[in-house]
Coordinates of C-alpha atoms and ligand atoms in Angstrom, one line a residue:
M612 CA 0.0 0.0 0.0
S613 CA 1.6 3.3 -1.0
S614 CA 0.9 6.7 0.2
S615 CA 1.4 9.8 -1.8
F616 CA 3.3 11.4 1.0
V617 CA 6.6 12.8 -0.4
V618 CA 9.4 14.4 1.4
A619 CA 11.8 16.6 -0.8
C620 CA 15.1 17.7 0.0
V621 CA 15.9 21.2 -1.4
G622 CA 18.7 23.6 -1.0
K623 CA 21.7 25.0 -2.9
P624 CA 24.2 22.7 -4.5
S625 CA 26.7 21.0 -2.0
A626 CA 24.5 21.6 1.0
G627 CA 24.4 17.9 1.4
K628 CA 21.0 17.0 -0.1
S629 CA 22.2 13.8 -1.8
S630 CA 24.2 12.9 1.3
F631 CA 21.1 13.3 3.4
L632 CA 19.0 11.3 1.0
N633 CA 21.7 8.5 1.0
A634 CA 22.0 8.7 4.9
V635 CA 18.2 8.3 5.4
S636 CA 17.2 6.0 2.8
D637 CA 18.4 3.0 0.6
A638 CA 19.1 5.4 -2.5
V639 CA 22.6 5.8 -3.8
A640 CA 22.7 9.3 -5.0
K641 CA 25.9 10.6 -6.3
V642 CA 27.6 12.9 -3.8
G643 CA 30.1 15.5 -5.0
N644 CA 31.4 18.7 -3.7
Y645 CA 30.7 20.6 -7.0
P646 CA 27.5 22.3 -8.0
F647 CA 24.8 20.4 -10.0
T648 CA 26.1 16.9 -9.4
T649 CA 22.3 16.0 -9.3
I650 CA 20.2 16.9 -12.4
E651 CA 17.3 14.6 -12.3
P652 CA 15.7 14.3 -9.0
N653 CA 17.0 11.3 -6.9
K654 CA 14.5 9.1 -5.4
G655 CA 14.7 7.1 -2.3
V656 CA 12.7 5.4 0.5
A657 CA 13.0 6.5 4.2
Y658 CA 11.2 5.2 7.1
Y659 CA 9.0 6.9 9.6
K660 CA 9.6 5.3 12.9
V661 CA 6.5 4.8 15.0
L662 CA 7.9 6.1 18.2
P663 CA 6.7 5.1 21.7
N664 CA 6.0 8.6 22.8
A665 CA 3.1 8.6 20.3
L666 CA 1.5 6.0 22.5
A667 CA -0.1 8.6 24.5
E668 CA -2.5 9.0 21.7
G669 CA -3.6 5.5 22.1
W670 CA -3.1 4.4 18.4
H671 CA 0.2 2.7 18.2
I672 CA 1.1 -0.7 17.9
I673 CA 4.5 -0.9 19.7
I674 CA 3.3 -1.3 23.1
L675 CA 1.0 -4.2 22.2
I676 CA 3.8 -6.0 20.5
N677 CA 6.6 -5.3 23.1
R678 CA 4.6 -5.7 26.2
F679 CA 3.5 -9.1 25.0
Q680 CA 6.8 -10.1 23.4
K681 CA 5.2 -10.7 20.2
E682 CA 7.8 -9.2 18.1
H683 CA 8.1 -12.2 15.8
L684 CA 4.5 -11.6 15.0
C685 CA 5.2 -8.2 13.5
K686 CA 6.0 -8.9 9.8
P687 CA 4.8 -5.9 7.9
R688 CA 4.0 -6.5 4.2
H689 CA 5.7 -3.0 3.5
G690 CA 8.5 -1.5 5.5
K691 CA 10.1 -3.3 8.6
C692 CA 9.6 -4.0 12.2
I693 CA 12.7 -4.1 14.6
M694 CA 12.2 -4.8 18.2
G695 CA 8.5 -4.4 17.8
N696 CA 9.1 -0.7 16.3
R697 CA 7.3 -0.2 13.1
Y698 CA 9.1 1.5 10.4
I699 CA 6.7 2.9 7.6
P700 CA 8.2 3.7 4.3
I701 CA 7.8 7.1 2.8
Q702 CA 9.0 8.6 -0.4
M703 CA 12.1 10.8 -0.6
L704 CA 13.0 13.1 -3.4
D705 CA 16.2 15.0 -3.8
V706 CA 15.5 18.1 -5.8
A707 CA 18.7 19.4 -7.5
G708 CA 20.5 22.4 -6.6
L709 CA 18.4 25.5 -6.3
V710 CA 20.4 28.7 -6.6
P711 CA 19.4 32.4 -6.1
G712 CA 17.7 33.5 -9.3
A713 CA 16.2 30.1 -9.9
S714 CA 12.7 31.6 -10.3
E715 CA 14.2 33.4 -13.4
G716 CA 15.6 30.2 -14.8
K717 CA 19.1 30.4 -13.4
G718 CA 20.9 27.1 -13.0
L719 CA 17.8 25.2 -14.6
G720 CA 15.9 26.7 -11.8
N721 CA 12.4 26.6 -13.1
Q722 CA 12.8 22.7 -14.0
F723 CA 13.9 22.2 -10.3
L724 CA 11.0 24.4 -9.0
D725 CA 8.6 22.1 -10.9
D726 CA 9.8 19.1 -9.1
L727 CA 8.5 20.7 -6.0
R728 CA 4.9 20.0 -7.2
H729 CA 5.3 16.4 -6.1
A730 CA 6.4 17.3 -2.5
S731 CA 4.2 17.2 0.5
V732 CA 6.9 18.6 3.0
L733 CA 10.1 20.2 2.1
V734 CA 13.4 19.6 3.9
H735 CA 15.7 22.6 3.3
V736 CA 19.0 21.0 3.6
V737 CA 21.5 24.1 4.8
D738 CA 25.2 23.9 5.1
A739 CA 25.4 25.2 8.6
S740 CA 29.2 25.2 8.6
G741 CA 29.3 28.3 6.3
S742 CA 31.9 26.5 4.2
T743 CA 29.9 26.9 0.9
N744 CA 28.6 30.1 -0.8
E745 CA 25.1 30.6 -2.1
K746 CA 26.2 28.8 -5.4
G747 CA 27.7 25.9 -3.5
E748 CA 31.2 26.8 -4.0
A749 CA 33.8 26.3 -1.3
T750 CA 34.5 29.3 0.9
V751 CA 34.8 30.2 4.5
G752 CA 32.6 32.2 6.8
Y753 CA 29.5 32.3 4.6
D754 CA 26.4 33.2 6.7
P755 CA 23.9 30.3 6.2
S756 CA 20.9 32.5 7.2
N757 CA 21.1 33.9 3.8
D758 CA 20.2 30.6 2.3
I759 CA 17.1 30.4 4.2
K760 CA 16.1 33.8 3.1
W761 CA 16.7 33.4 -0.7
L762 CA 15.3 30.0 -0.9
I763 CA 12.0 31.0 0.4
S764 CA 12.1 34.0 -1.8
E765 CA 12.8 32.0 -4.9
I766 CA 9.8 29.7 -4.1
H767 CA 7.7 32.8 -3.5
A768 CA 8.9 34.4 -6.8
W769 CA 8.2 31.2 -8.7
I770 CA 4.5 31.1 -7.5
F771 CA 3.9 34.9 -7.5
N772 CA 5.1 35.3 -11.1
N773 CA 3.0 32.4 -12.4
L774 CA 0.0 33.9 -10.5
K775 CA 0.8 37.5 -11.6
K776 CA 1.1 36.8 -15.2
N777 CA -2.3 35.3 -15.6
W778 CA -4.0 37.6 -12.9
P779 CA -6.1 39.9 -14.9
N780 CA -7.8 36.9 -16.7
V781 CA -8.3 35.1 -13.4
V782 CA -10.2 38.3 -12.1
R783 CA -12.2 38.5 -15.3
R784 CA -13.2 34.8 -15.2
H785 CA -13.9 34.9 -11.5
N786 CA -16.3 37.8 -12.0
A787 CA -17.8 36.6 -15.1
K788 CA -18.7 33.2 -13.6
S789 CA -19.4 34.5 -10.2
S790 CA -17.1 31.9 -8.8
T791 CA -16.3 31.6 -5.1
L792 CA -13.0 32.7 -4.0
E793 CA -12.4 29.0 -3.0
E794 CA -13.1 27.9 -6.6
T795 CA -11.0 30.5 -8.2
L796 CA -7.9 30.0 -6.0
Q797 CA -8.2 26.2 -6.1
N798 CA -8.1 26.4 -9.9
Q799 CA -5.0 28.4 -9.8
W800 CA -3.2 26.1 -7.5
S801 CA -4.2 22.6 -8.5
G802 CA -1.0 22.6 -10.6
Y803 CA 1.0 22.8 -7.4
G804 CA -0.7 19.8 -6.0
A805 CA -2.9 21.8 -3.7
T806 CA -6.1 20.2 -2.5
P807 CA -9.3 22.0 -1.6
L808 CA -8.3 21.5 2.1
H809 CA -5.1 23.6 1.4
T810 CA -7.2 26.3 -0.2
I811 CA -9.6 26.3 2.7
K812 CA -6.8 26.7 5.1
V813 CA -5.3 29.6 3.3
L814 CA -8.5 31.4 3.2
V815 CA -9.0 30.9 6.8
L816 CA -5.4 32.2 7.5
L817 CA -6.0 35.4 5.3
S818 CA -9.4 36.3 6.5
G819 CA -9.3 40.0 7.6
K820 CA -5.9 40.4 6.0
I821 CA -6.8 41.1 2.4
P822 CA -9.9 42.7 0.9
E823 CA -12.7 40.2 0.1
N824 CA -13.1 41.6 -3.4
I825 CA -10.4 40.2 -5.5
S826 CA -11.0 42.9 -8.2
I827 CA -9.1 45.3 -6.0
W828 CA -6.2 43.0 -4.9
D829 CA -2.8 44.7 -5.6
D830 CA 0.7 43.2 -5.4
T831 CA 0.7 43.6 -1.6
S832 CA -2.5 41.4 -1.4
L833 CA -1.1 38.9 -3.9
N834 CA 2.1 38.7 -1.9
C835 CA 0.3 38.1 1.2
L836 CA -1.7 35.4 -0.6
V837 CA 1.3 33.6 -2.0
E838 CA 3.1 33.8 1.3
T839 CA 0.2 32.1 3.1
F840 CA -0.1 29.5 0.4
I841 CA 3.5 28.5 0.6
K842 CA 3.1 28.0 4.4
V843 CA 0.1 25.9 3.9
R844 CA 1.0 23.9 0.8
F845 CA 4.9 23.5 1.4
P846 CA 5.4 23.1 5.1
M847 CA 9.2 23.2 5.6
I848 CA 11.9 21.7 8.0
I849 CA 15.2 23.3 8.0
A850 CA 18.0 20.6 8.4
L851 CA 21.1 22.4 9.7
N852 CA 23.6 20.0 8.0
K853 CA 27.3 19.5 8.4
A854 CA 26.9 20.0 12.2
D855 CA 30.0 17.7 12.7
L856 CA 32.1 20.6 11.4
T857 CA 33.0 22.8 14.5
E858 CA 32.5 26.0 12.3
S859 CA 28.8 25.2 12.5
N860 CA 28.9 26.1 16.2
H861 CA 29.2 29.7 15.3
Y862 CA 25.8 29.8 13.3
I863 CA 23.5 27.3 14.8
E864 CA 22.2 29.4 17.8
N865 CA 21.9 32.4 15.6
L866 CA 19.8 30.6 13.1
Y867 CA 17.4 29.3 15.9
N868 CA 17.0 32.9 17.0
L869 CA 16.2 34.3 13.6
Y870 CA 13.6 31.8 12.4
P871 CA 11.6 30.7 15.3
E872 CA 8.8 30.0 13.1
Y873 CA 10.5 27.0 11.5
T874 CA 11.2 23.5 12.7
M875 CA 15.0 23.5 12.7
I876 CA 17.0 20.2 13.3
V877 CA 20.7 20.1 13.7
C878 CA 22.1 17.2 11.6
S879 CA 25.1 15.5 10.0
A880 CA 24.4 13.4 7.0
L881 CA 28.0 12.3 7.0
A882 CA 27.9 11.0 10.5
E883 CA 24.7 9.0 9.8
T884 CA 25.9 7.7 6.5
F885 CA 29.1 6.5 8.3
L886 CA 27.3 4.7 11.2
R887 CA 24.8 3.0 8.9
K888 CA 27.6 1.9 6.6
L889 CA 29.6 0.3 9.5
D890 CA 26.3 -1.3 10.8
K891 CA 25.5 -2.8 7.3
Q892 CA 29.2 -4.0 7.0
G893 CA 28.9 -5.8 10.4
F894 CA 31.4 -3.5 12.3
L895 CA 28.8 -2.2 14.7
A896 CA 25.1 -2.4 15.8
Y897 CA 23.7 1.0 15.5
V898 CA 20.3 2.0 16.9
D899 CA 19.4 4.5 14.2
G900 CA 18.1 7.9 15.4
T901 CA 19.8 7.6 18.9
D902 CA 23.3 8.3 20.2
T903 CA 24.0 4.6 20.8
F904 CA 25.9 2.0 18.9
Y905 CA 27.7 -1.2 20.0
T906 CA 31.0 -2.5 18.8
L907 CA 32.9 -5.8 19.6
D908 CA 34.1 -4.0 22.7
N909 CA 30.9 -3.7 24.2
A910 CA 29.1 -6.5 22.3
E911 CA 27.7 -7.9 25.7
L912 CA 25.3 -4.8 26.0
V913 CA 23.7 -5.2 22.6
P914 CA 19.8 -5.4 23.1
K915 CA 18.4 -8.7 21.7
G916 CA 16.8 -7.3 18.6
Y917 CA 20.0 -5.9 17.3
N918 CA 22.3 -8.8 18.2
K919 CA 24.5 -10.0 15.4
P920 CA 28.0 -11.2 14.8
M921 CA 30.4 -8.3 14.8
K922 CA 33.8 -7.8 13.2
E923 CA 36.9 -6.1 14.8
L924 CA 37.3 -2.4 14.0
D925 CA 40.7 -1.2 12.9
E926 CA 42.3 1.8 14.8
R927 CA 41.6 4.3 12.2
T928 CA 37.9 3.6 12.0
K929 CA 37.8 3.5 15.7
S930 CA 39.2 7.0 16.0
R931 CA 36.7 8.2 13.4
L932 CA 33.9 6.8 15.4
E933 CA 35.2 8.5 18.5
K934 CA 35.1 11.7 16.6
V935 CA 31.5 11.1 15.5
Q936 CA 30.6 10.6 19.2
D937 CA 32.2 13.6 20.4
L938 CA 31.3 16.0 17.6
V939 CA 27.8 14.8 16.9
L940 CA 26.2 12.2 19.1
Y941 CA 27.2 13.5 22.4
R942 CA 26.7 16.9 21.3
F943 CA 23.3 16.8 19.8
G944 CA 22.0 13.4 21.1
N945 CA 21.8 11.8 17.7
T946 CA 22.8 12.7 14.0
G947 CA 19.4 14.3 13.5
V948 CA 18.8 12.8 10.2
Q949 CA 16.0 10.4 11.5
E950 CA 14.5 13.2 13.5
V951 CA 14.0 15.3 10.3
I952 CA 12.0 12.3 8.8
Q953 CA 10.0 12.1 12.0
S954 CA 9.3 15.9 12.1
A955 CA 8.4 15.7 8.4
V956 CA 5.6 13.2 9.0
E957 CA 4.3 15.2 11.9
L958 CA 4.5 18.6 10.1
G959 CA 2.7 16.9 7.3
D960 CA -0.1 15.9 9.6
M961 CA 0.1 12.3 8.6
I962 CA -1.3 9.5 10.7
P963 CA -0.6 5.7 10.5
V964 CA -3.7 3.6 10.0
Y965 CA -3.6 -0.1 10.5
P966 CA -6.3 -1.8 8.7
V967 CA -6.9 -5.3 10.0
S968 CA -9.4 -8.1 9.5
N969 CA -9.7 -9.0 13.1
I970 CA -9.9 -6.2 15.7
N971 CA -9.4 -8.6 18.7
N972 CA -6.0 -10.0 17.5
F973 CA -5.1 -7.6 14.9
T974 CA -4.5 -10.1 12.2
S975 CA -5.4 -10.2 8.6
G976 CA -5.9 -13.8 7.4
D977 CA -2.7 -15.2 8.9
Q978 CA -1.0 -15.3 12.4
Y979 CA 0.9 -12.1 11.8
V980 CA -0.2 -8.8 13.3
F981 CA -0.7 -5.4 11.7
R982 CA 0.5 -6.6 8.3
D983 CA -0.6 -3.4 6.6
V984 CA -0.3 0.3 7.3
I985 CA -1.3 3.3 5.4
L986 CA 0.2 6.7 6.3
T987 CA -2.6 9.0 5.5
H988 CA -3.4 12.6 6.2
S989 CA -5.4 13.3 9.3
S990 CA -8.2 14.9 7.4
T991 CA -8.7 11.8 5.4
R992 CA -12.4 10.5 5.5
I993 CA -12.9 7.0 6.6
K994 CA -14.7 6.4 3.4
D995 CA -11.5 7.2 1.4
I996 CA -9.4 4.8 3.6
S997 CA -11.8 2.1 2.9
R998 CA -11.4 2.8 -0.9
K999 CA -7.7 2.7 -0.5
I1000 CA -7.8 -0.8 1.1
G1001 CA -10.3 -2.0 -1.2
A1002 CA -13.0 -2.6 1.3
I1003 CA -15.6 -0.9 -0.7
N1004 CA -18.8 -2.7 0.4
F1005 CA -18.3 -2.1 4.0
T1006 CA -21.5 -1.7 6.2
S1007 CA -19.8 -0.2 9.3
V1008 CA -16.5 0.5 10.9
V1009 CA -15.6 -0.8 14.3
T1010 CA -12.6 0.1 16.3
I1011 CA -11.1 -1.0 19.5
G1012 CA -13.7 -1.7 22.4
N1013 CA -16.1 -2.5 19.6
V1014 CA -16.9 1.3 19.2
Q1015 CA -19.0 1.6 16.0
I1016 CA -18.3 4.5 13.7
S1017 CA -21.2 5.1 11.3
D1018 CA -20.4 8.6 10.2
F1019 CA -18.6 8.0 6.9
C1020 CA -17.4 11.6 6.8
L1021 CA -15.8 11.6 10.2
F1022 CA -12.2 12.7 9.9
L1023 CA -9.5 10.6 11.4
D1024 CA -8.0 13.3 13.4
R1025 CA -11.2 13.6 15.4
M1026 CA -11.0 9.8 15.9
S1027 CA -7.7 10.0 17.3
H1028 CA -8.5 12.9 19.6
A1029 CA -11.5 11.1 20.7
G1030 CA -9.1 8.3 21.7
S1031 CA -11.1 5.6 20.0
G1032 CA -8.0 4.4 18.2
L1033 CA -7.1 4.1 14.7
Y1034 CA -7.3 0.2 14.4
M1035 CA -10.3 -0.2 12.2
N1036 CA -12.3 -3.2 11.3
F1037 CA -14.2 -2.7 8.1
I1038 CA -17.1 -5.0 8.3
I1039 CA -17.7 -6.0 4.7
L1040 CA -21.2 -6.5 3.4
S1041 CA -20.8 -10.0 2.0
E1042 CA -19.0 -11.2 5.1
Q1043 CA -22.0 -10.3 7.2
N1044 CA -24.4 -12.0 4.9
N1045 CA -22.6 -15.2 5.2
Ligands
GDP965 N1 31.4 17.3 6.9 C1 30.4 17.2 6.4 N2 30.2 17.2 4.9 C2 29.1 16.8 4.4 C3 27.9 16.4 5.2 N3 26.9 16.2 4.2 C4 27.4 16.3 3.1 N4 28.7 16.7 3.2 C5 29.7 16.9 2.0 O1 29.1 18.0 1.3 C6 29.6 17.8 -0.2 C7 28.3 17.9 -1.0 O2 27.4 16.9 -0.7 P1 26.1 16.6 -1.7 O3 25.4 15.6 -0.8 O4 26.7 16.1 -3.0 O5 25.4 17.9 -1.8 P2 24.1 18.3 -2.8 O6 24.7 19.0 -3.9 O7 23.3 19.2 -2.0 O8 23.5 17.0 -3.2 C8 30.1 16.5 -0.2 O9 31.5 16.5 -0.2 C9 29.7 15.8 1.0 O10 30.6 14.8 1.4 C10 27.9 16.6 6.6 O11 27.0 16.2 7.3 N5 29.2 16.8 7.2
MG966 MG1 23.2 16.4 -5.0

């Protein structure tokens, strides 16, 4: 079961987008310290880790699996399950080097901007060490806050210019057809992958800020509209990358202060890649997203689920590992890379839903539990989920505790808030008749 949730890495050349994608996914994107290594967007699959702290919501599976020591029964059809923790696959996109002036076509900018249409959430990978300028060329002492500023203004200019080009026609048609504002704006934006829900959100945020009559909207109104649209349609996380370089110390705090409205996460794609590689090669057991790894030296401490035969590390690699510990893991708690993925899913307002055939033991035709999961937007209607999982002829929906949900228009977020759980049993018509 796929979801259309896509996380896109954006940023200038050499900020570390391809490295980030490689670190977090199974993709092998070309990494190079020169501009435009990446022309076609690279794709990969990352994993959203269903974390125990989400248990407060009452809709996650880990506690069930862990508490009852049923890890062996967690065999998802898609993604993976380690130590009872569920990893849900999500699509990643590495959108090639945006540079200042992209909206005017610089550096194939328009082509790159077009790739954003597929993105649900943007991860702006910033070189927080100041060692590359706005074009991605090596330098020293470049202020990374610059990159945050120009990237947003390029996205803004791209959308603003497209809107402005056509605006007199839009207004004329709006008036001639007596369309609603919602219809007119939705029409303009469907090309950006905007849904009616996005449009409604934009209108709510704008109410009182610009005139109701679009015939009198000037550039100020249009800029306000575009700014709000970007916030709603392209939620953004800022990944302060290359945090392993000590030069980044100088900038990180300042960046947090300058942009309190963004989710900012300090990260090191390099450190994460290094750890995952050694883990894969059997030199260590790395618990991704944490500050912990085990080597042959402390193999007796490895938790059961991570247990595996380990090889001896050479002195050089050992000292590199110590560096990663000192410069990244102990300072920031983890490499930050997985945290970006976690935040992207949350910022995108996505909820995991586990459709099962049996609400009492969570199986679906065999002994394994929670075989399927769909990551879906919290505003998805139950009716739409049933379509996604092919349960079209259901008569009712039952969740834990045999709570019956008959309102097909009920939104998922309301359900999770109501605490009724997102384990749904679709009672299919034909089954009931049997
Ligand atoms: N020190 C350090 N270097 C990094 C990190 N991430 C990427 N790099 C380096 O930055 C350069 C550009 O990386 P790349 O992923 O190709 O950047 P892209 O152009 O944004 O895709 C490469 O030399 C990487 O090794 C990091 O976290 N720390
Ligand atoms: Mg690249």
